[in-house]
Amino acid sequence: MNDTILEVVDASKHFAGLKAVNGVSFGVTRGEILGIAGPNGSGKSTLFNLITGVPFGPTSGEIRFQGQRIDRWPAHRIARAGLARTFQKDAEFPDLTADETLLICGTYNGQLGRVAARTRSDEVLGLVGFADTRRGIPSRNLSVYEKKQLMIASGLMSRPAVLMLDEPASGLTKPEIENLDRLLVAVNASGVTVLLIEHVLSLLLSISQRLIVLNQGSVLAEGNPAEVVRNEAVITAYLGGRKQ
Amino acid sequence: MMPLLDVKDVQAGYGDMRVLHGLSLHIGPQESIGLFGPNGHGKTTLLKTISSLVRPTAGSITFDGTDITGRKPPAIVEAGLIHAPQGNTLFGNMRIAETLELAAFSKRASNGAEKRLDEVYALFPRLAERKTQLAKTLSGGERQMLSIGCALMCAPRLLMLDEPTLGLSPRLKEELGAAIGEISKSGVPLIVVEQDIEFLLSLTDRLYLVEHGVVVREIDRASAPDHEEVMRLYFGEGGTH
Amino acid sequence: MDTLLATLVSGLVLGSLYALMASGLSLVWTTLGVFNFTHGALMMVGAFIAWTVSEAAGAGPVAGVVAGTLGAGLIGIVIERLVIRPFYASRNMLLVTAMTTLAVTIILERGAQMIWGPRLKQLPPLVDGEIRLFGNAISAHEALLLVAAPIILIALWRFTVSSKIGRSLRAVGQNQDSAALIGVDVPTAFALAFAISAALAGLTGALLGSIRFITPAMGSEPLTKAMIVVIFGGLGSLGSTAGAAYLIGFIEAFLVLWVGLYWTPFALFLLMILVLLLRPNGIFGKR
Amino acid sequence: MTRNNLLLLALFVVLAFVPQIFTDGYVRHLFIIAFIYAIIASNWNLSLGHCGIFNFGHMTFFGIGVYTAAILTKTAGVNPWLAIPACAVTAAISAVIMAAPVARLKGIYVVLVTFAVNQLMVQLVLSQADLTGGAKGLVRLPFLTIGDYSFIRDYKLGYYYLALILLALSTAFLILVAGSPFGKSLKAVRDAEDYATARGISVARTRISVLVLSAIFTGIAGGFYTVYLRVASPEVFGFGTMSLVLSMVLIGGINSVLGPVIAALALTFASEAMAGIGGFEDARYIVIAVAMILVLRLAPGGLIQILERLAPTGQKPATPTRSPA
């Protein structure tokens, strides 16, 4: 089988004059953790949106996932094919409990029956370290960290090939970020390829095997994380520093 | 000396979600300050609270000796406390000239509006070239210019800029920075929110680091942090290996 | 040829009526983001107030039309204050205000029934006589409606484009926060937009009161047509709303000619579903 | 079984004994009407409350049921017992037609289209007078019988129990739907559309399905209404009926199955009681409209929410969430 599980080829997303993502190309190797960084408004979330088709695919370009072109598929079909993602906003189904959330994700995304969904729920909640005592309360009452755990767990219900995380560490405390770090490594070790957008650079650098930096909708740098962050263009894009 | 703006123990948020947890800061007369810190920790909310788009649940805000806590936005604008919000799209279906004329809406601002309009066009010649264009057709940099231009039309006595260079290329950023510097030199005190500490230090006298809804550090020009420290401040411990 | 011209004229009359109705809906929508179900009822109230002042009090039709316009405008302000403003911060403002304005419609319709009773009423025309248009005779009052509608629409358009207050309404509609940050009092702007829209509905009702019978339910059919106009034209700009209004007026007139009164609603309905399947945001809609 | 479902069961047991207590036809008539409203309101709540579709055209499904039964029994001479289930089919078909554009629309356009569909149905019924009787409607329709037994006899005893059974079936159906993964997915689509899509749920398909499901018992209720009252008039689509039923949904409480049922019972009786007061025929609608506004203002979740606040179920209160992302 091909080593590249996901391939983005010259993908662009334009909104009324604004080029949110402009001619981005990269590949994701099966099994890796690929970090995506970039200043605010550099197109990171839009890139996730156009890959997953939520709410719309790219204006132009191709997305290939496990050898198939998916850029014209409806979003729910892309999800069922094994691309799971998380969101920064609307990060929970407020009226549903953790059990209910996982049940529908198992039913729709994983095509599981009730019993199989239940078994899988136990597995994924264990994997993300979600407390059993919190499974029965509506998600609106969960803490920020619990919501993130649940969202990752819900993505894993269908045993996706790729998990795409959009700033999972935002709003978390330092100990929680450390937990998240371990959790993502465990998820990756279970055979899931991980794409990680993150602003908290410490997390990104500690777990990514490769890093892509976006700026103004285009790829600015790509490669070994430790080297990329020393790249002058990257520092300029991030901090705009005019010294040196 | 009495501060121009005094923010004391302000708490505020959206619905059940509290963002500011007792934040305090002050600006002396003729002083400009910068705010920086990670995203989502309350910088924008602070500006919105000062301009009364968000109502504080506790604490007080005093401007030029008057308590303005909880006043309505038009009253804040009338007092001369002007906020140019982040990533501003303003009024997409309005022409630039229309927008700038409308921006001198308050009573105080309507005096001398024509003169200020000329000043804005002088400061941002690109806006003058595009007078009849709709705001939504502008580029990111031009939108920021329009946003700042609008704020200037309000005749500010204190100008708050929320990430004016967000998403701009380094060249544009420099251009805009120069314009903001000119505004500051003309005697308008500033509060600037930015990610870029050096950019802030070039424009303002003091910086506040805002984290988790409070001020965690105050920095002045003399004690400006070096590059490594900046990275650490931003990205947490171990920012650069 | 005669029927064709007659149909055109009838389409023009319908179009004028729908344009006046729909532009009011559009103004409230673009400024507040609220769909005002009371719009038809406000039209009805305007007609009844006009009748009361003109006929019951004997002040004459001109005073009636003025009173109907102002009365509906005032009621509009009260409605905005009582059932719209409390819900500005509501998470589901669009749905909640659709329901509260629906409830107010019931209150106005049943209230009118209680106040004015079931007997059919009609206003005398503002101007007497007939006018020949393309060889067809129409009443001078209908001709007045034909002339008045574009004048009112253009005046409304000029107001929102050129005047400071009108511009501030547009600003509020496009970006409330930014409008507040240049000193516009957003709640006042909302009330004003609602009042203007309501007055426009009242005026339409008072004018229509000489052409059709005044009944508590008279607003419902024009409201439905105005909604179809809005579906066709999108709720964005005054221009596209007015354009769609005249288009629907002509389509309706021609449908009556071609398929007859019997099938017209059905044809209109099919047309609407078709348009929506092909262009979910309306023919002129962009969003 | 949840507390609410137990309450529902208790309610149905009590309702089963009502005819033993109230033997006169009028009170039973009020109950029958209330049951019909309860079916419409609780099914409307499925699309409006559970799935968050701004559906203002639900009465269309009821009206379609009414006219299906009327035309089938009167014009085509179909047995009323067969006409009632046929209403489920026609109502479901009308739901598909309405859902096709609605599935892709957003916000205000959903309100406009559903409302316009409803209003156009009124105009269609009025204009197609040959078939529908126009404004006068269709009258003297056949009534239900089993063998020689007429359901009108014994002070409407037969109709009472049939209405109650239909309500029980509809309620059981709604509880089943709400408890299924599909029912849970409705709330997911309502509250976080993108997240739901990213978990393999097709928003359009969900919307179409929920509209069709909510039309089934509503259509049946329409058919039953016709063979019970033996008239079909365009009023059933009208503004008045619509806002009455909508107020039942709102006052009863979006999000629950029990709320709209109780609200339908309470409002039907309240409305009838007010109609008994001289000169209150119109004012009662005003009172209900005012109540609807007050509920939206004071208890946006409906009265059921207030009841639940009074009797906490031992659920943990919201844990404080920390600073946001």
Short mmCIF file of C-alpha atoms in Angstrom, two decimals, chain D residues 3 31 115 126 129 141-142 155 190 238 243 253 262:
data_model
loop_
_atom_site.label_atom_id
_atom_site.label_comp_id
_atom_site.label_asym_id
_atom_site.label_seq_id
_atom_site.Cartn_x
_atom_site.Cartn_y
_atom_site.Cartn_z
CA ARG D 3 -39.48 10.10 35.28
CA PHE D 31 -60.95 15.70 25.45
CA PHE D 115 -44.98 29.38 6.11
CA LEU D 126 -59.99 27.84 -1.58
CA ALA D 129 -63.65 24.57 -4.84
CA LEU D 141 -68.99 13.25 5.74
CA PRO D 142 -69.49 9.63 6.74
CA TYR D 155 -71.84 9.99 24.05
CA ARG D 190 -29.62 21.21 15.83
CA GLY D 238 -55.44 28.94 9.18
CA SER D 243 -50.89 29.79 16.46
CA GLY D 253 -41.79 23.11 26.20
CA ILE D 262 -50.07 18.41 28.72
#
